[in-house]
Coordinates of C-alpha atoms and ligand atoms in Angstrom, one line a residue:
X1 CA -95.0 -193.1 -194.5
X2 CA -93.3 -191.3 -191.6
X3 CA -93.1 -193.6 -188.5
X4 CA -94.7 -191.8 -184.9
X5 CA -92.1 -191.4 -181.9
X6 CA -94.7 -192.7 -180.1
X7 CA -94.7 -196.3 -181.4
X8 CA -90.4 -197.1 -180.4
X9 CA -91.9 -195.6 -176.7
X10 CA -94.2 -198.0 -176.3
X11 CA -91.7 -200.3 -177.4
X12 CA -89.9 -199.6 -175.3
X13 CA -91.3 -199.5 -172.0
X14 CA -92.5 -203.3 -172.6
X15 CA -89.0 -204.4 -173.5
X16 CA -88.1 -202.4 -170.0
X17 CA -90.5 -204.9 -168.1
X18 CA -90.2 -208.1 -169.7
X19 CA -88.7 -211.1 -167.6
X20 CA -87.4 -213.4 -170.7
X21 CA -85.7 -212.9 -174.1
X22 CA -88.5 -214.5 -176.1
X23 CA -91.4 -211.8 -174.5
X24 CA -88.1 -209.4 -176.0
X25 CA -88.6 -211.0 -179.2
X26 CA -92.7 -211.0 -179.5
X27 CA -92.2 -206.9 -178.4
X28 CA -89.1 -206.5 -181.3
X29 CA -91.1 -208.5 -184.3
X30 CA -94.5 -206.4 -183.4
X31 CA -91.7 -203.3 -183.3
X32 CA -90.3 -203.8 -187.4
X33 CA -93.7 -205.0 -188.0
X34 CA -94.4 -201.8 -187.7
X35 CA -91.6 -200.1 -189.2
X36 CA -91.4 -199.0 -192.8
X37 CA -87.6 -200.1 -194.7
X38 CA -86.1 -196.6 -194.9
X39 CA -86.0 -196.3 -191.7
X40 CA -85.5 -199.5 -190.1
X41 CA -81.9 -198.4 -189.8
X42 CA -82.7 -195.8 -187.4
X43 CA -84.9 -197.3 -185.0
X44 CA -82.4 -200.6 -184.2
X45 CA -79.7 -197.8 -184.0
X46 CA -82.6 -196.6 -180.9
X47 CA -82.8 -200.2 -180.2
X48 CA -78.9 -200.6 -179.8
X49 CA -79.2 -197.0 -177.4
X50 CA -76.8 -195.4 -180.1
X51 CA -76.9 -192.7 -183.4
X52 CA -74.3 -194.4 -185.4
X53 CA -72.0 -197.4 -185.1
X54 CA -69.2 -196.9 -182.6
X55 CA -66.7 -197.4 -184.9
X56 CA -67.9 -194.8 -187.0
X57 CA -66.0 -192.1 -184.7
X58 CA -68.0 -189.5 -184.7
X59 CA -69.0 -187.2 -181.8
X60 CA -71.2 -188.5 -178.8
X61 CA -74.6 -186.4 -178.0
X62 CA -72.1 -183.8 -175.9
X63 CA -74.9 -183.3 -173.3
X64 CA -74.8 -183.5 -169.8
X65 CA -76.9 -183.8 -166.6
X66 CA -76.9 -180.3 -166.3
X67 CA -78.0 -179.4 -170.0
X68 CA -80.5 -182.0 -169.9
X69 CA -81.6 -180.8 -166.8
X70 CA -81.8 -177.3 -168.0
X71 CA -83.6 -178.2 -171.4
X72 CA -86.1 -179.6 -169.8
X73 CA -86.6 -177.4 -167.3
X74 CA -87.2 -174.5 -170.2
X75 CA -89.2 -177.3 -171.8
X76 CA -91.7 -177.7 -169.2
X77 CA -91.6 -174.7 -167.7
X78 CA -90.3 -176.1 -164.2
X79 CA -87.6 -173.9 -162.0
X80 CA -84.4 -176.7 -162.7
X81 CA -83.9 -177.2 -158.8
X82 CA -87.5 -178.7 -158.8
X83 CA -86.6 -180.5 -162.0
X84 CA -83.2 -181.7 -160.2
X85 CA -84.8 -182.3 -156.5
X86 CA -87.5 -184.9 -158.2
X87 CA -84.7 -186.4 -160.6
X88 CA -82.8 -187.0 -157.2
X89 CA -85.8 -188.5 -155.7
X90 CA -86.3 -191.1 -158.6
X91 CA -82.6 -191.8 -159.0
X92 CA -84.2 -191.3 -163.0
X93 CA -84.2 -187.2 -164.8
X94 CA -86.5 -189.1 -167.6
X95 CA -88.7 -190.4 -165.0
X96 CA -89.0 -186.9 -163.5
X97 CA -89.2 -185.5 -167.3
X98 CA -92.4 -187.9 -167.6
X99 CA -94.1 -187.4 -164.7
X100 CA -94.3 -183.7 -164.5
X101 CA -95.3 -184.2 -168.0
X102 CA -98.1 -185.9 -167.0
X103 CA -98.9 -183.5 -164.1
X104 CA -98.6 -180.8 -166.6
X105 CA -100.7 -182.2 -168.9
X106 CA -103.6 -183.3 -167.3
X107 CA -104.2 -179.5 -165.3
X108 CA -103.8 -178.6 -168.7
X109 CA -101.8 -175.7 -167.2
X110 CA -100.5 -172.7 -169.7
X111 CA -97.4 -171.7 -168.1
X112 CA -95.5 -168.3 -169.0
X113 CA -94.0 -168.9 -172.4
X114 CA -89.6 -169.1 -171.1
X115 CA -89.0 -169.2 -175.4
X116 CA -90.9 -168.5 -178.3
X117 CA -90.2 -171.7 -180.2
X118 CA -91.2 -173.9 -177.8
X119 CA -95.3 -174.8 -177.4
X120 CA -96.6 -174.3 -174.2
X121 CA -97.4 -177.4 -171.8
X122 CA -101.3 -178.4 -172.2
X123 CA -101.2 -177.3 -175.7
X124 CA -101.0 -180.2 -177.2
X125 CA -102.5 -183.7 -175.6
X126 CA -101.0 -186.1 -178.9
X127 CA -97.1 -185.8 -180.2
X128 CA -96.6 -185.3 -183.9
X129 CA -93.0 -186.5 -183.5
X130 CA -91.7 -189.0 -185.9
X131 CA -89.1 -191.5 -185.7
X132 CA -86.8 -189.2 -188.3
X133 CA -87.5 -185.9 -186.8
X134 CA -86.4 -187.5 -183.5
X135 CA -83.1 -188.7 -185.1
X136 CA -82.5 -185.9 -187.5
X137 CA -82.5 -183.3 -184.6
X138 CA -80.1 -185.6 -182.2
X139 CA -77.6 -186.2 -184.6
X140 CA -78.0 -182.2 -185.4
X141 CA -77.6 -182.0 -181.4
X142 CA -74.1 -184.3 -181.9
X143 CA -72.7 -182.5 -184.9
X144 CA -73.4 -179.1 -183.4
X145 CA -68.9 -178.8 -182.2
X146 CA -67.1 -175.8 -180.8
X147 CA -68.1 -171.9 -180.3
X148 CA -72.0 -171.6 -179.4
X149 CA -72.9 -175.5 -179.6
X150 CA -73.6 -174.9 -176.5
X151 CA -76.8 -173.4 -177.3
X152 CA -77.9 -175.1 -180.5
X153 CA -77.4 -178.0 -178.4
X154 CA -80.1 -176.4 -175.1
X155 CA -82.0 -175.2 -177.9
X156 CA -82.6 -178.7 -180.1
X157 CA -83.5 -180.7 -177.0
X158 CA -85.6 -178.4 -175.5
X159 CA -87.4 -178.1 -178.3
X160 CA -87.9 -182.1 -178.6
X161 CA -88.5 -182.2 -174.9
X162 CA -91.3 -179.8 -175.3
X163 CA -92.7 -181.1 -178.7
X164 CA -93.1 -185.0 -177.3
X165 CA -95.2 -187.2 -175.2
X166 CA -94.4 -187.7 -171.8
X167 CA -93.4 -191.0 -172.5
X168 CA -91.1 -189.9 -175.2
X169 CA -89.6 -186.9 -173.1
X170 CA -88.5 -189.5 -170.4
X171 CA -87.0 -192.1 -173.7
X172 CA -85.3 -189.0 -175.4
X173 CA -83.6 -187.8 -172.1
X174 CA -82.6 -191.8 -171.0
X175 CA -81.0 -191.9 -174.5
X176 CA -80.0 -188.1 -174.3
X177 CA -77.7 -189.4 -171.4
X178 CA -76.7 -192.8 -172.5
X179 CA -79.3 -194.6 -170.1
X180 CA -81.2 -196.2 -172.2
X181 CA -80.0 -199.7 -172.1
X182 CA -82.5 -201.9 -173.3
X183 CA -80.3 -204.4 -172.9
X184 CA -81.3 -206.1 -176.1
X185 CA -78.4 -207.9 -178.1
X186 CA -77.6 -208.3 -181.7
X187 CA -78.6 -211.3 -181.9
X188 CA -81.8 -211.2 -180.8
X189 CA -82.0 -208.1 -183.0
X190 CA -81.5 -209.9 -186.6
X191 CA -83.6 -213.0 -184.9
X192 CA -86.4 -210.7 -185.1
X193 CA -85.3 -209.3 -189.1
X194 CA -85.8 -212.4 -189.6
X195 CA -88.4 -213.4 -188.9
X196 CA -90.2 -209.9 -190.2
X197 CA -88.6 -209.6 -193.3
X198 CA -87.0 -212.5 -194.2
X199 CA -90.1 -215.5 -193.0
X200 CA -88.4 -217.1 -190.7
X201 CA -85.9 -217.0 -188.0
X202 CA -83.7 -219.7 -189.7
X203 CA -82.7 -217.3 -191.9
X204 CA -80.8 -215.0 -188.8
X205 CA -77.9 -217.0 -190.0
X206 CA -77.6 -215.1 -193.4
X207 CA -78.1 -211.7 -191.5
X208 CA -75.6 -212.8 -189.4
X209 CA -73.3 -213.4 -191.9
X210 CA -73.4 -210.3 -193.7
X211 CA -73.3 -208.2 -190.3
X212 CA -70.0 -210.3 -189.9
X213 CA -68.7 -208.9 -192.7
X214 CA -70.0 -205.3 -192.2
X215 CA -71.0 -204.4 -188.9
X216 CA -73.9 -201.1 -188.6
X217 CA -76.7 -203.3 -187.7
X218 CA -78.2 -200.5 -189.0
X219 CA -77.2 -200.4 -192.6
X220 CA -77.4 -204.2 -192.4
X221 CA -81.3 -204.2 -191.6
X222 CA -81.6 -201.3 -194.5
X223 CA -80.2 -203.8 -196.9
X224 CA -82.6 -206.5 -195.8
X225 CA -86.0 -204.1 -195.6
X226 CA -85.9 -202.3 -198.5
X227 CA -83.4 -204.8 -201.5
X228 CA -84.7 -208.6 -200.0
X229 CA -82.3 -211.1 -198.2
X230 CA -80.9 -212.5 -201.5
X231 CA -79.2 -209.4 -201.7
X232 CA -77.8 -209.8 -198.5
X233 CA -76.9 -213.0 -199.4
X234 CA -74.2 -210.7 -201.8
X235 CA -72.5 -208.4 -199.3
X236 CA -68.6 -207.9 -199.0
X237 CA -66.4 -206.3 -196.5
X238 CA -66.3 -202.9 -197.5
X239 CA -63.1 -200.8 -196.9
X240 CA -64.0 -198.1 -193.8
X241 CA -66.3 -200.8 -192.5
X242 CA -65.2 -203.0 -189.8
X243 CA -65.6 -206.5 -190.4
X244 CA -66.1 -209.1 -187.1
X245 CA -62.8 -210.8 -186.1
X246 CA -62.6 -214.8 -186.7
X247 CA -61.6 -216.4 -183.7
X248 CA -60.1 -219.3 -182.1
X249 CA -60.8 -222.4 -180.4
X250 CA -58.7 -223.8 -177.8
X251 CA -56.4 -227.0 -177.0
X252 CA -53.3 -227.8 -175.6
X253 CA -52.3 -230.6 -176.7
X254 CA -50.5 -230.7 -179.5
X255 CA -50.9 -234.1 -181.5
X256 CA -55.1 -233.2 -180.8
X257 CA -54.4 -229.4 -182.5
X258 CA -53.0 -231.2 -185.3
X259 CA -55.6 -233.6 -185.6
X260 CA -58.2 -231.1 -185.4
X261 CA -56.7 -229.4 -188.2
X262 CA -56.3 -232.2 -190.7
X263 CA -52.7 -233.3 -190.1
X264 CA -50.8 -230.1 -191.2
X265 CA -50.9 -226.5 -189.6
X266 CA -49.4 -223.0 -190.3
X267 CA -47.8 -222.1 -186.3
X268 CA -48.0 -218.4 -185.4
X269 CA -46.6 -217.1 -182.3
X270 CA -50.2 -215.5 -180.7
X271 CA -48.6 -212.7 -179.6
X272 CA -49.8 -211.0 -176.2
X273 CA -51.2 -206.9 -177.7
X274 CA -54.0 -205.6 -178.8
X275 CA -55.8 -206.8 -182.2
X276 CA -56.2 -204.3 -184.7
X277 CA -57.8 -205.0 -188.3
X278 CA -56.3 -202.4 -190.5
X279 CA -57.7 -200.7 -193.5
X280 CA -56.4 -199.0 -196.5
X281 CA -57.6 -197.5 -198.9
X282 CA -55.4 -194.9 -201.1
X283 CA -53.6 -192.6 -197.9
X284 CA -56.4 -193.5 -195.8
X285 CA -55.7 -195.7 -192.4
X286 CA -58.4 -196.6 -190.3
X287 CA -57.5 -199.4 -187.1
X288 CA -60.4 -200.7 -185.6
X289 CA -59.8 -203.0 -182.3
X290 CA -61.0 -206.6 -181.4
X291 CA -64.2 -204.3 -179.7
X292 CA -64.5 -203.0 -183.1
X293 CA -63.8 -199.6 -181.8
X294 CA -62.2 -197.0 -184.2
X295 CA -59.0 -196.8 -182.4
X296 CA -56.7 -194.9 -185.4
X297 CA -56.2 -191.7 -183.0
X298 CA -54.3 -194.0 -180.6
X299 CA -51.9 -195.5 -183.0
X300 CA -50.3 -192.8 -184.8
X301 CA -46.8 -194.3 -185.7
X302 CA -49.6 -198.0 -187.1
X303 CA -50.9 -195.6 -189.0
X304 CA -47.8 -194.6 -191.0
X305 CA -46.3 -197.7 -190.9
X306 CA -49.7 -199.1 -192.7
X307 CA -49.3 -196.3 -195.2
X308 CA -45.3 -197.4 -196.4
X309 CA -46.5 -200.9 -195.5
X310 CA -49.3 -202.2 -197.4
X311 CA -48.3 -202.0 -201.1
X312 CA -52.3 -202.0 -202.2
X313 CA -54.5 -199.1 -203.6
X314 CA -57.4 -200.6 -201.4
X315 CA -56.9 -203.7 -198.6
X316 CA -58.2 -204.9 -195.2
X317 CA -55.1 -207.1 -193.2
X318 CA -54.8 -208.4 -189.5
X319 CA -52.4 -208.2 -186.9
X320 CA -51.8 -207.6 -183.7
X321 CA -50.1 -204.3 -182.1
X322 CA -47.6 -205.8 -179.5
X323 CA -45.4 -203.1 -177.1
X324 CA -42.1 -203.7 -177.9
X325 CA -38.7 -202.7 -175.8
X326 CA -36.6 -200.4 -178.6
X327 CA -34.0 -201.4 -177.8
X328 CA -33.8 -204.8 -178.2
X329 CA -37.1 -205.3 -179.9
X330 CA -37.8 -208.0 -177.2
X331 CA -42.0 -208.1 -176.8
X332 CA -43.7 -206.4 -173.3
X333 CA -46.6 -208.2 -172.0
X334 CA -50.2 -206.9 -172.9
X335 CA -50.3 -205.1 -169.2
X336 CA -47.8 -202.3 -171.3
X337 CA -49.6 -202.1 -174.3
X338 CA -52.6 -201.2 -172.1
X339 CA -50.8 -198.0 -170.4
X340 CA -50.7 -196.6 -173.6
X341 CA -54.5 -196.6 -173.8
X342 CA -54.6 -194.5 -170.6
X343 CA -52.2 -191.7 -171.9
X344 CA -54.0 -188.6 -172.8
X345 CA -51.3 -187.4 -175.2
X346 CA -50.9 -190.1 -178.1
X347 CA -47.4 -188.3 -179.2
X348 CA -46.1 -188.8 -175.4
X349 CA -47.5 -192.5 -175.7
X350 CA -46.6 -193.1 -178.5
X351 CA -42.1 -191.9 -178.0
X352 CA -42.7 -194.0 -174.3
X353 CA -44.4 -196.7 -175.2
X354 CA -42.7 -197.3 -179.0
X355 CA -45.0 -201.1 -180.7
X356 CA -44.6 -203.3 -183.2
X357 CA -47.2 -205.1 -185.8
X358 CA -47.4 -208.3 -186.6
X359 CA -49.8 -209.1 -189.5
X360 CA -51.2 -212.7 -189.8
X361 CA -54.0 -212.2 -192.2
X362 CA -56.1 -210.4 -195.0
X363 CA -59.7 -210.4 -195.9
X364 CA -59.8 -208.0 -198.7
X365 CA -58.0 -206.3 -201.4
X366 CA -58.5 -204.5 -204.5
X367 CA -62.1 -205.1 -204.3
X368 CA -61.6 -209.0 -203.7
X369 CA -63.7 -210.8 -200.9
X370 CA -60.8 -213.0 -199.5
X371 CA -63.1 -214.0 -196.5
X372 CA -64.0 -216.8 -198.8
X373 CA -60.7 -218.2 -199.5
X374 CA -58.6 -220.4 -197.7
X375 CA -55.5 -219.2 -195.2
X376 CA -52.7 -220.2 -197.9
X377 CA -53.8 -218.0 -200.8
X378 CA -55.0 -214.9 -198.2
X379 CA -51.2 -215.7 -196.4
X380 CA -49.7 -215.4 -200.3
X381 CA -51.7 -212.2 -200.5
X382 CA -50.5 -211.2 -197.2
X383 CA -46.9 -211.6 -197.9
X384 CA -47.4 -209.8 -202.0
X385 CA -48.8 -206.9 -201.0
X386 CA -46.8 -206.1 -197.5
X387 CA -43.5 -204.3 -197.3
X388 CA -41.9 -205.4 -194.3
X389 CA -39.8 -202.9 -191.7
X390 CA -38.9 -203.0 -188.1
X391 CA -42.0 -202.9 -186.6
X392 CA -44.2 -203.7 -189.4
X393 CA -43.7 -207.8 -190.0
X394 CA -45.7 -211.0 -190.9
X395 CA -46.0 -212.8 -187.6
X396 CA -43.2 -215.6 -186.8
X397 CA -44.5 -218.9 -188.3
X398 CA -44.0 -222.2 -189.1
X399 CA -45.6 -225.2 -191.4
X400 CA -45.5 -228.2 -189.1
X401 CA -47.6 -231.5 -189.6
X402 CA -45.1 -233.4 -186.0
X403 CA -47.2 -232.4 -182.7
X404 CA -42.4 -232.2 -181.9
X405 CA -41.9 -229.4 -183.9
X406 CA -44.7 -227.6 -182.8
X407 CA -44.5 -228.1 -179.0
X408 CA -40.7 -226.7 -179.5
X409 CA -42.2 -224.1 -181.6
X410 CA -44.9 -223.4 -178.6
X411 CA -41.9 -223.3 -175.8
X412 CA -39.7 -221.2 -178.1
X413 CA -43.4 -218.6 -178.2
X414 CA -43.3 -218.5 -174.6
X415 CA -39.4 -217.5 -174.0
X416 CA -40.2 -215.2 -176.7
X417 CA -42.4 -213.1 -174.7
X418 CA -45.7 -214.5 -176.6
X419 CA -48.4 -215.8 -175.1
X420 CA -48.4 -219.3 -176.6
X421 CA -49.0 -220.1 -180.6
X422 CA -52.2 -220.2 -183.2
X423 CA -52.1 -223.0 -185.0
X424 CA -54.4 -222.7 -188.6
X425 CA -55.8 -225.0 -190.6
X426 CA -54.3 -224.7 -194.2
X427 CA -56.7 -227.2 -196.3
X428 CA -59.4 -226.3 -198.8
X429 CA -61.9 -225.5 -196.2
X430 CA -59.7 -222.9 -194.3
X431 CA -62.1 -220.0 -195.3
X432 CA -62.0 -216.4 -193.0
X433 CA -64.8 -217.4 -191.0
X434 CA -65.6 -213.7 -189.2
X435 CA -67.6 -212.8 -186.5
X436 CA -66.7 -217.0 -185.5
X437 CA -65.0 -218.6 -182.6
X438 CA -64.1 -222.3 -184.6
X439 CA -62.2 -225.2 -185.3
X440 CA -60.2 -223.8 -188.2
X441 CA -57.8 -222.0 -185.1
X442 CA -57.1 -223.3 -182.8
X443 CA -54.9 -221.1 -179.9
X444 CA -52.1 -223.0 -177.0
X445 CA -51.6 -221.1 -174.5
X446 CA -48.9 -220.6 -171.9
X447 CA -50.1 -222.8 -168.5
X448 CA -51.0 -221.0 -165.8
X449 CA -49.2 -223.6 -163.6
X450 CA -52.7 -224.7 -161.8
X451 CA -54.8 -227.8 -162.6
X452 CA -57.0 -225.6 -164.7
X453 CA -55.1 -224.6 -167.7
X454 CA -56.5 -221.8 -169.5
X455 CA -57.8 -218.7 -168.2
X456 CA -61.7 -217.9 -169.4
X457 CA -63.2 -215.0 -169.5
X458 CA -66.3 -213.6 -167.8
X459 CA -68.9 -211.2 -167.5
X460 CA -70.0 -209.6 -164.5
X461 CA -73.7 -209.5 -163.6
X462 CA -74.0 -209.3 -159.9
X463 CA -72.1 -208.3 -156.9
X464 CA -71.8 -209.4 -153.4
X465 CA -71.2 -206.6 -150.5
X466 CA -67.7 -207.3 -148.6
X467 CA -67.3 -207.8 -144.7
X468 CA -64.6 -207.2 -142.4
X469 CA -61.8 -205.1 -144.2
X470 CA -64.0 -204.9 -147.3
X471 CA -67.3 -203.9 -145.3
X472 CA -69.4 -201.0 -146.8
X473 CA -67.6 -202.6 -150.2
X474 CA -67.7 -204.8 -152.8
X475 CA -66.0 -207.7 -152.0
X476 CA -66.9 -210.2 -154.6
X477 CA -68.8 -210.4 -158.3
X478 CA -71.0 -212.7 -160.0
X479 CA -69.5 -214.3 -163.3
X480 CA -71.3 -216.0 -166.4
X481 CA -70.6 -217.1 -169.5
X482 CA -72.4 -216.4 -172.8
X483 CA -74.6 -219.2 -174.3
X484 CA -75.2 -217.7 -178.3
X485 CA -77.1 -219.4 -179.0
X486 CA -80.1 -218.0 -176.3
X487 CA -78.0 -214.9 -176.8
X488 CA -78.2 -215.1 -172.3
X489 CA -75.4 -214.4 -169.7
X490 CA -75.2 -218.0 -167.8
X491 CA -73.7 -218.3 -163.9
X492 CA -70.4 -219.5 -163.5
X493 CA -68.9 -218.7 -159.5
X494 CA -68.7 -215.6 -157.3
X495 CA -65.2 -215.0 -157.6
X496 CA -63.8 -212.9 -154.4
X497 CA -59.6 -213.5 -154.5
X498 CA -57.2 -211.6 -156.6
X499 CA -58.2 -208.5 -156.2
X500 CA -55.4 -206.1 -155.4
X501 CA -56.6 -203.6 -152.7
X502 CA -56.3 -200.7 -156.1
X503 CA -58.6 -203.3 -157.6
X504 CA -61.3 -203.5 -155.2
X505 CA -61.4 -199.3 -154.5
X506 CA -62.2 -199.0 -158.5
X507 CA -65.1 -201.5 -158.4
X508 CA -67.8 -199.2 -157.3
X509 CA -67.2 -196.7 -159.9
X510 CA -66.8 -199.3 -162.3
X511 CA -70.2 -200.9 -161.5
X512 CA -72.0 -197.7 -160.8
X513 CA -73.3 -197.2 -164.0
X514 CA -74.1 -201.0 -164.2
X515 CA -76.3 -201.7 -161.1
X516 CA -79.9 -202.5 -161.4
X517 CA -82.6 -203.6 -159.2
X518 CA -83.5 -206.3 -160.8
X519 CA -82.0 -209.5 -162.8
X520 CA -81.7 -208.3 -166.5
X521 CA -83.9 -210.0 -168.8
X522 CA -80.3 -212.0 -170.7
X523 CA -79.1 -213.1 -167.1
X524 CA -79.7 -216.7 -166.8
X525 CA -78.8 -217.5 -162.4
X526 CA -80.3 -218.8 -159.8
X527 CA -77.4 -217.6 -157.5
X528 CA -78.8 -214.1 -156.3
X529 CA -76.5 -211.3 -155.6
X530 CA -76.9 -208.8 -153.3
X531 CA -76.9 -206.5 -156.3
X532 CA -77.6 -206.9 -160.1
X533 CA -75.6 -206.5 -162.7
X534 CA -76.6 -205.6 -166.6
X535 CA -73.8 -207.9 -168.3
X536 CA -71.4 -205.1 -169.9
X537 CA -67.6 -206.1 -167.6
X538 CA -65.7 -208.6 -168.8
X539 CA -62.6 -209.9 -166.5
X540 CA -60.2 -212.6 -167.1
X541 CA -60.4 -215.6 -164.3
X542 CA -58.4 -219.1 -163.3
X543 CA -58.9 -221.3 -161.0
X544 CA -58.2 -224.6 -159.1
X545 CA -60.4 -226.5 -161.6
X546 CA -64.1 -226.6 -163.2
X547 CA -66.5 -228.6 -161.2
X548 CA -70.1 -229.4 -161.5
X549 CA -72.3 -227.5 -159.5
X550 CA -76.2 -227.3 -158.0
X551 CA -76.5 -224.0 -158.5
X552 CA -75.3 -222.4 -161.3
X553 CA -76.7 -222.2 -164.7
X554 CA -73.8 -222.6 -167.1
X555 CA -74.5 -226.1 -168.8
X556 CA -77.2 -226.7 -166.9
X557 CA -78.0 -230.7 -167.2
X558 CA -75.6 -230.4 -170.3
X559 CA -72.9 -232.8 -168.2
X560 CA -75.5 -234.6 -165.3
X561 CA -79.0 -234.0 -164.2
X562 CA -79.3 -231.2 -162.0
X563 CA -76.0 -230.0 -162.1
X564 CA -73.7 -227.2 -163.8
X565 CA -70.4 -226.5 -164.8
X566 CA -68.2 -223.9 -162.0
X567 CA -65.2 -223.0 -161.1
X568 CA -63.5 -224.5 -158.2
X569 CA -61.3 -221.2 -156.4
X570 CA -61.8 -218.6 -159.1
X571 CA -59.2 -216.1 -158.6
X572 CA -59.6 -212.6 -160.4
X573 CA -56.8 -211.8 -162.9
X574 CA -57.5 -208.6 -164.7
X575 CA -60.3 -206.6 -166.6
X576 CA -60.5 -207.7 -170.3
X577 CA -61.1 -203.7 -171.9
X578 CA -60.9 -204.9 -174.8
X579 CA -63.4 -207.6 -175.1
X580 CA -67.6 -206.6 -174.9
X581 CA -69.6 -209.1 -173.2
X582 CA -70.6 -211.3 -175.8
X583 CA -66.5 -211.7 -176.5
X584 CA -66.9 -213.6 -173.1
X585 CA -66.1 -217.9 -173.3
X586 CA -69.3 -219.4 -174.3
X587 CA -71.0 -222.2 -172.3
X588 CA -70.1 -224.4 -175.1
X589 CA -66.2 -224.3 -174.6
X590 CA -66.9 -224.2 -171.0
X591 CA -68.5 -227.4 -172.0
X592 CA -65.4 -228.7 -173.4
X593 CA -62.9 -227.5 -171.0
X594 CA -64.4 -229.6 -168.8
X595 CA -65.2 -232.5 -171.2
X596 CA -60.7 -232.1 -171.7
X597 CA -60.7 -232.2 -167.7
X598 CA -62.0 -235.2 -167.6
X599 CA -60.7 -237.1 -170.1
X600 CA -57.1 -236.3 -168.3
X601 CA -58.3 -237.3 -165.0
X602 CA -59.6 -241.4 -166.4
X603 CA -56.3 -241.3 -168.5
X604 CA -53.9 -240.8 -165.2
X605 CA -56.5 -242.9 -163.7
Ligands
LIG1 P1 -57.4 -214.0 -176.2 O1 -57.8 -213.8 -175.2 O2 -56.5 -215.5 -175.6 O3 -56.4 -213.2 -176.4 P2 -59.1 -214.2 -177.8 O4 -60.7 -214.2 -177.6 O5 -59.0 -212.2 -177.4 O6 -58.6 -214.5 -177.4 P3 -58.9 -215.6 -180.0 O7 -59.5 -215.9 -181.0 O8 -59.2 -216.6 -178.9 O9 -59.3 -214.2 -179.5 O10 -57.6 -216.0 -179.3 C1 -56.4 -215.2 -180.4 C2 -56.1 -213.7 -180.1 O11 -54.7 -213.3 -180.6 C3 -56.8 -212.6 -181.3 O12 -57.8 -212.5 -181.3 C4 -55.1 -211.8 -181.9 O13 -55.9 -211.0 -180.7 C5 -54.6 -212.2 -180.9 N1 -53.1 -213.4 -181.5 C6 -51.8 -212.8 -181.5 N2 -51.0 -213.6 -182.2 C7 -52.2 -213.7 -183.2 C8 -51.9 -214.3 -185.0 N3 -50.4 -215.1 -185.0 N4 -52.9 -214.8 -184.9 C9 -54.2 -214.3 -184.7 N5 -54.4 -214.7 -183.7 C10 -53.2 -213.8 -183.1

């Protein structure tokens, strides 16, 4: 049974108006109940505002504002400038198209046809568009590349907009513009899928596990809807599909670290570069970033190293790509590597900023799922399949059960230009926890010379106008931590210092695509900024110490009734474009940091 696109458009409209995540969830459940199993993947992609997962590296739609206006003007039989004016006034092309379509339908006006393939407005009152048809047409628009592609894109898009109802046209236009941001988190989508296809929200963890092993929610939803929850339980990693990375907790006391890990640990340098998940199938290599973007094209040198340096036919290995000084082989800071990302010509960048790769794990080799194996087994396998060279090595590490030795190794790591160390459990249960932050890996980072011993990564949820020298620009940001249980962002602090003049200059452009008139439904904040910002940008923040605050909602009531956790004298350090909002420091982590700080103060007393 084909699924009418109107069902999706109506749900989008409802979701746009929700004020709470619970409501959002209910509408999604309603939607999935109406979705035939074989189109659920497409429905999931539409909700995510994309045609396919980003890591596929497939072309984007490639329709700019101009082309969209032109297509809409053909479809609606209105002059381009009229449409442009209305869009400007409303600040939304999608809404402008909807309004004009509604008007025309009311009048039933039949304007002279500009193109033969387009139905005249007023001829139809009911759209017959299906989810499949819209998806296929949009995919064709994206795939049209090279000479003559503009004409093809224009024709396809005009046809689609002409056939659509006013409401459908609004969402098609927003989708094409890349502005269909419903703000529904993956966790919420998974919960709705669990309710509809597995009978209970509690089954979300089975879906989550499968999604962690294959980061394609559309594909996972389709397996679930067509083959059932049992099939999902058997999902393994697959070469070419990124797996969500395992993450570490943090501590800064060697004895405590060893105790948490069961007394004995593999302790490795924590290199300060870019995490890379490297997949190999024969001669083909893929490199995925921490955020699972396909970054293969940025590192032709690493592709070559992997081709020569992985001795298995099929494998997925993980390591850190670090900028190095070619003369001395010394490690260079993260910022140097980020400069490579900004360069246009990768071959020039490769020459100017050479890199080395330090491998630390493997999760799949020749058909075997290693995520379920303990670390020593994975590490042995890694040693077996990796042929080392100068720039392609295993992370430097020791196995120890002595806090003194751990501390010494940590100091050595700092001296060698690493960020600290990663200590990893080696016991029988030390599996690879894809997509999870747990106590099997613990990071111990260098002290930033303040009471707050570690930085946190927070998400921008609002902005404040500046005063004085900063008048007319944004002067401070409202920052939040991520709460995975409720899939929401909870306010932690307002940060106004640490920005360079250049940072402040760039703020306006950076925030512009994410500014909202109202609070985002996934944001939980009592403090009201001058403008709300959709959770998208992550920044690294340090402060003097963690404090209790009556206004901030992070960990509200956890330590004391009526108080949340905040940061005193917060300072901006740098943007973290390699992190998505869901990768930010979690509320639970902040709580644990606060409790550790409290313990230290009590000990001193
Ligand atoms: P951070 O902001 O501290 O880099 P993160 O949130 O990116 O942390 P964590 O799991 O908390 O990720 O810290 C581990 C990160 O450190 C990995 O994502 C990886 O990029 C990097 N790393 C460097 N060396 C190692 C190593 N030997 N083992 C594991 N991860 C390492």
